[in-house]
CSV table of C-alpha atoms in Angstrom, one decimal:
chain,number,residue,atom,x,y,z
A,1,UNK,CA,139.7,17.1,192.9
A,2,UNK,CA,138.9,16.6,196.5
A,3,UNK,CA,139.1,13.1,197.9
A,4,UNK,CA,138.4,11.0,200.9
A,5,UNK,CA,141.3,9.8,202.9
A,6,UNK,CA,142.0,7.5,205.8
A,7,UNK,CA,144.4,8.1,208.6
A,8,UNK,CA,146.1,4.8,208.8
A,9,UNK,CA,146.9,2.2,206.1
A,10,UNK,CA,147.1,-0.6,208.6
A,11,UNK,CA,145.5,-1.2,212.0
A,12,UNK,CA,146.2,-4.1,214.2
A,13,UNK,CA,143.9,-5.1,217.1
A,14,UNK,CA,143.4,-8.0,219.4
A,15,UNK,CA,140.5,-10.3,218.9
A,16,UNK,CA,137.7,-9.3,221.1
A,17,UNK,CA,138.8,-5.7,221.3
A,18,UNK,CA,136.9,-2.8,219.7
A,19,UNK,CA,138.3,-1.3,216.5
A,20,UNK,CA,138.0,2.3,215.4
A,21,UNK,CA,138.8,3.1,211.8
A,22,UNK,CA,139.0,6.8,210.9
A,23,UNK,CA,138.5,8.7,207.7
A,24,UNK,CA,138.9,12.4,206.9
A,25,UNK,CA,137.0,13.9,204.0
A,26,UNK,CA,137.5,17.3,202.4
A,27,UNK,CA,134.4,18.1,200.5
A,28,UNK,CA,131.9,19.9,202.7
A,29,UNK,CA,129.2,19.4,200.1
A,30,UNK,CA,129.3,15.6,200.5
A,31,UNK,CA,125.9,14.4,201.7
A,32,UNK,CA,126.2,10.7,201.9
A,33,UNK,CA,128.9,8.4,203.3
A,34,UNK,CA,129.4,4.7,203.1
A,35,UNK,CA,131.8,2.2,204.7
A,36,UNK,CA,132.8,-0.9,202.7
A,37,UNK,CA,134.8,-4.0,203.6
A,38,UNK,CA,136.9,-5.7,201.1
A,39,UNK,CA,138.3,-9.2,201.7
A,40,UNK,CA,141.0,-10.6,199.6
A,41,UNK,CA,139.8,-11.7,196.1
A,42,UNK,CA,136.4,-10.1,196.6
A,43,UNK,CA,134.6,-6.9,195.7
A,44,UNK,CA,133.8,-4.3,198.3
A,45,UNK,CA,130.9,-5.3,200.6
A,46,UNK,CA,128.6,-2.7,202.1
A,47,UNK,CA,128.8,-2.3,205.8
A,48,UNK,CA,126.9,0.8,206.8
A,49,UNK,CA,126.0,4.2,205.5
A,50,UNK,CA,125.1,7.6,206.9
A,51,UNK,CA,123.5,10.7,205.5
A,52,UNK,CA,124.8,14.2,206.3
A,53,UNK,CA,121.7,15.0,208.4
A,54,UNK,CA,122.8,12.4,210.9
A,55,UNK,CA,125.8,12.2,213.2
A,56,UNK,CA,125.6,8.6,214.3
A,57,UNK,CA,124.2,5.4,213.0
A,58,UNK,CA,124.3,1.9,214.4
A,59,UNK,CA,124.3,-1.5,212.8
A,60,UNK,CA,125.1,-5.0,214.0
A,61,UNK,CA,128.4,-4.6,215.9
A,62,UNK,CA,129.2,-1.5,213.9
A,63,UNK,CA,128.7,2.2,214.5
A,64,UNK,CA,129.4,5.0,212.1
A,65,UNK,CA,130.1,8.5,213.5
A,66,UNK,CA,130.0,11.6,211.4
A,67,UNK,CA,131.5,14.9,212.5
A,68,UNK,CA,130.7,17.5,209.9
A,69,UNK,CA,132.5,20.3,211.8
A,70,UNK,CA,135.9,18.7,211.3
A,71,UNK,CA,134.9,16.6,208.3
A,72,UNK,CA,135.6,13.3,210.0
A,73,UNK,CA,134.0,9.9,209.7
A,74,UNK,CA,134.7,6.8,211.8
A,75,UNK,CA,133.7,3.2,211.9
A,76,UNK,CA,133.6,1.4,215.2
A,77,UNK,CA,133.6,-2.4,215.2
A,78,UNK,CA,132.7,-3.9,218.5
A,79,UNK,CA,134.2,-7.2,219.8
A,80,UNK,CA,136.4,-7.7,216.7
A,81,UNK,CA,136.4,-11.2,215.3
A,82,UNK,CA,138.9,-12.9,212.9
A,83,UNK,CA,136.3,-12.6,210.1
A,84,UNK,CA,136.6,-8.8,210.4
A,85,UNK,CA,140.1,-8.9,208.9
A,86,UNK,CA,139.8,-7.0,205.6
A,87,UNK,CA,140.5,-3.6,204.0
A,88,UNK,CA,138.0,-1.0,205.0
A,89,UNK,CA,137.1,1.9,202.7
A,90,UNK,CA,135.1,5.0,203.4
A,91,UNK,CA,133.4,6.6,200.5
A,92,UNK,CA,131.6,9.9,200.0
A,93,UNK,CA,129.0,11.0,197.5
A,94,UNK,CA,128.2,14.6,196.6
A,95,UNK,CA,125.8,15.7,193.9
A,96,UNK,CA,127.6,18.2,191.8
A,97,UNK,CA,124.6,18.8,189.5
A,98,UNK,CA,126.8,17.7,186.6
A,99,UNK,CA,129.9,15.8,185.8
A,100,UNK,CA,131.0,12.7,187.7
A,101,UNK,CA,128.8,11.8,190.5
A,102,UNK,CA,130.3,8.5,191.4
A,103,UNK,CA,131.4,7.6,194.9
A,104,UNK,CA,134.8,8.9,195.9
A,105,UNK,CA,136.7,6.3,197.9
A,106,UNK,CA,139.5,6.6,200.4
A,107,UNK,CA,142.6,4.5,200.1
A,108,UNK,CA,141.6,2.0,202.7
A,109,UNK,CA,142.7,0.7,206.1
A,110,UNK,CA,143.9,-2.9,206.4
A,111,UNK,CA,142.4,-4.2,209.7
A,112,UNK,CA,144.5,-7.1,211.1
A,113,UNK,CA,143.1,-9.2,213.9
A,114,UNK,CA,145.6,-10.6,216.3
A,115,UNK,CA,144.6,-13.8,218.1
B,1,UNK,CA,118.6,-13.2,195.0
B,2,UNK,CA,121.9,-13.5,193.0
B,3,UNK,CA,124.5,-10.8,193.4
B,4,UNK,CA,126.4,-8.8,190.9
B,5,UNK,CA,128.2,-11.2,188.4
B,6,UNK,CA,131.3,-10.2,186.5
B,7,UNK,CA,133.0,-12.2,183.8
B,8,UNK,CA,135.7,-13.2,183.1
B,9,UNK,CA,137.3,-13.4,186.6
B,10,UNK,CA,140.8,-13.1,185.2
B,11,UNK,CA,142.2,-11.8,181.9
B,12,UNK,CA,145.6,-11.4,180.4
B,13,UNK,CA,146.2,-9.2,177.4
B,14,UNK,CA,149.1,-7.6,175.7
B,15,UNK,CA,149.6,-3.9,175.0
B,16,UNK,CA,147.7,-2.5,172.1
B,17,UNK,CA,144.9,-5.1,172.3
B,18,UNK,CA,141.4,-4.4,173.4
B,19,UNK,CA,139.2,-6.0,176.0
B,20,UNK,CA,135.6,-6.3,176.9
B,21,UNK,CA,134.4,-7.0,180.4
B,22,UNK,CA,130.8,-8.1,181.3
B,23,UNK,CA,128.6,-7.3,184.3
B,24,UNK,CA,125.2,-8.6,185.2
B,25,UNK,CA,123.6,-6.5,187.9
B,26,UNK,CA,121.3,-7.7,190.7
B,27,UNK,CA,117.8,-8.4,189.3
B,28,UNK,CA,115.7,-5.2,189.4
B,29,UNK,CA,118.7,-2.9,189.6
B,30,UNK,CA,118.8,-0.4,186.7
B,31,UNK,CA,122.0,1.4,187.5
B,32,UNK,CA,125.4,-0.1,186.7
B,33,UNK,CA,128.7,1.7,187.7
B,34,UNK,CA,132.2,0.7,186.8
B,35,UNK,CA,135.3,1.3,189.0
B,36,UNK,CA,139.0,0.7,188.5
B,37,UNK,CA,141.0,-0.4,191.5
B,38,UNK,CA,144.8,-0.3,191.6
B,39,UNK,CA,147.2,-0.4,194.5
B,40,UNK,CA,148.4,3.1,193.7
B,41,UNK,CA,145.2,5.0,192.9
B,42,UNK,CA,142.7,2.9,194.9
B,43,UNK,CA,139.1,2.8,193.7
B,44,UNK,CA,138.3,5.3,190.9
B,45,UNK,CA,135.0,5.9,189.3
B,46,UNK,CA,134.8,5.1,185.5
B,47,UNK,CA,131.2,5.7,184.5
B,48,UNK,CA,127.6,4.9,185.3
B,49,UNK,CA,124.8,3.6,183.1
B,50,UNK,CA,121.1,3.8,183.6
B,51,UNK,CA,118.4,2.7,181.2
B,52,UNK,CA,121.0,2.1,178.5
B,53,UNK,CA,122.4,5.7,178.8
B,54,UNK,CA,125.7,6.8,180.2
B,55,UNK,CA,124.7,9.2,182.9
B,56,UNK,CA,128.0,10.0,184.6
B,57,UNK,CA,131.6,9.7,183.6
B,58,UNK,CA,134.9,9.9,185.6
B,59,UNK,CA,138.2,11.2,184.5
B,60,UNK,CA,139.4,8.5,182.3
B,61,UNK,CA,140.5,8.7,178.6
B,62,UNK,CA,138.2,7.9,175.7
B,63,UNK,CA,139.8,4.4,175.4
B,64,UNK,CA,137.5,3.4,178.2
B,65,UNK,CA,133.9,3.0,177.1
B,66,UNK,CA,130.9,1.1,178.0
B,67,UNK,CA,127.3,0.3,177.3
B,68,UNK,CA,124.2,-1.1,178.9
B,69,UNK,CA,121.6,-3.3,177.4
B,70,UNK,CA,117.9,-3.3,177.8
B,71,UNK,CA,118.1,-6.0,180.5
B,72,UNK,CA,120.5,-3.8,182.5
B,73,UNK,CA,123.5,-6.0,181.8
B,74,UNK,CA,126.6,-3.9,181.0
B,75,UNK,CA,129.9,-4.2,179.3
B,76,UNK,CA,132.9,-2.0,179.4
B,77,UNK,CA,135.6,-1.9,176.7
B,78,UNK,CA,139.2,-0.8,176.9
B,79,UNK,CA,140.9,-0.2,173.6
B,80,UNK,CA,144.6,0.1,172.8
B,81,UNK,CA,145.6,-1.4,176.2
B,82,UNK,CA,148.5,0.1,178.1
B,83,UNK,CA,150.5,-1.4,180.9
B,84,UNK,CA,148.9,1.0,183.3
B,85,UNK,CA,145.5,-0.4,182.6
B,86,UNK,CA,146.4,-3.5,184.7
B,87,UNK,CA,143.9,-3.3,187.5
B,88,UNK,CA,140.9,-4.9,189.1
B,89,UNK,CA,137.7,-3.7,187.3
B,90,UNK,CA,134.7,-3.6,189.6
B,91,UNK,CA,131.1,-3.4,188.6
B,92,UNK,CA,128.5,-2.2,191.0
B,93,UNK,CA,124.7,-2.1,190.7
B,94,UNK,CA,122.0,-0.1,192.5
B,95,UNK,CA,118.3,0.5,192.0
B,96,UNK,CA,118.5,4.1,190.8
B,97,UNK,CA,122.1,5.3,191.1
B,98,UNK,CA,123.1,8.7,189.9
B,99,UNK,CA,122.1,11.6,192.1
B,100,UNK,CA,120.1,9.4,194.5
B,101,UNK,CA,122.1,8.5,197.6
B,102,UNK,CA,121.9,4.7,197.8
B,103,UNK,CA,124.4,2.0,198.5
B,104,UNK,CA,126.1,0.1,195.7
B,105,UNK,CA,126.5,-3.6,195.5
B,106,UNK,CA,129.8,-4.7,194.0
B,107,UNK,CA,130.8,-7.8,192.0
B,108,UNK,CA,134.0,-9.7,192.7
B,109,UNK,CA,135.7,-7.9,189.7
B,110,UNK,CA,137.7,-8.8,186.7
B,111,UNK,CA,141.5,-8.8,187.3
B,112,UNK,CA,143.1,-7.5,184.1
B,113,UNK,CA,146.8,-7.9,183.5
B,114,UNK,CA,148.4,-6.2,180.5
B,115,UNK,CA,151.8,-7.5,179.5
């Protein structure tokens, strides 16, 4: 089946810089997208979501951009802090009308913050 | 409000045995989903329960099963364990789940090791 993927398994940034984590999805029928953050020993933690009728959504220090034309999703983290170190997953949801409707996750990008 | 609680936190079993994992969703949440997380396959959807009924199922063999109780608590069972079942099993809850686009709240998972 189709799946969500991420461009880079690891991303290293300097503390204080902005981080951009990218994700490419292949299912044009996907109508809902979520970014999760997973720290070592913990479950995924919700960061931000966006529906397919939007192309940008902002949260606290985070912005998600959705480009449906090229099926691309990105997460921007402003002024990266040490606590942002984690693995970031994008996930998509599409309603097939039957069968498995669970979220489809990408393989994750490990964000490393350099002091 | 308490988060999603999963027990036990760690589990070691041998091949051929069976195992039962438990999940208590956030109070008021009626949907419980289960995911398997491995380094090779990432996060994969197992199944979703709502009002004691399995509503959606991923592509896993019949050895993986689950159930949900009237208080929305859920259990998943894996019979005839194989080495490849070693993984982090994550439970997630949401208000409605299924074909409604809403964020999932994850527990910290049960780390299962099969020897």
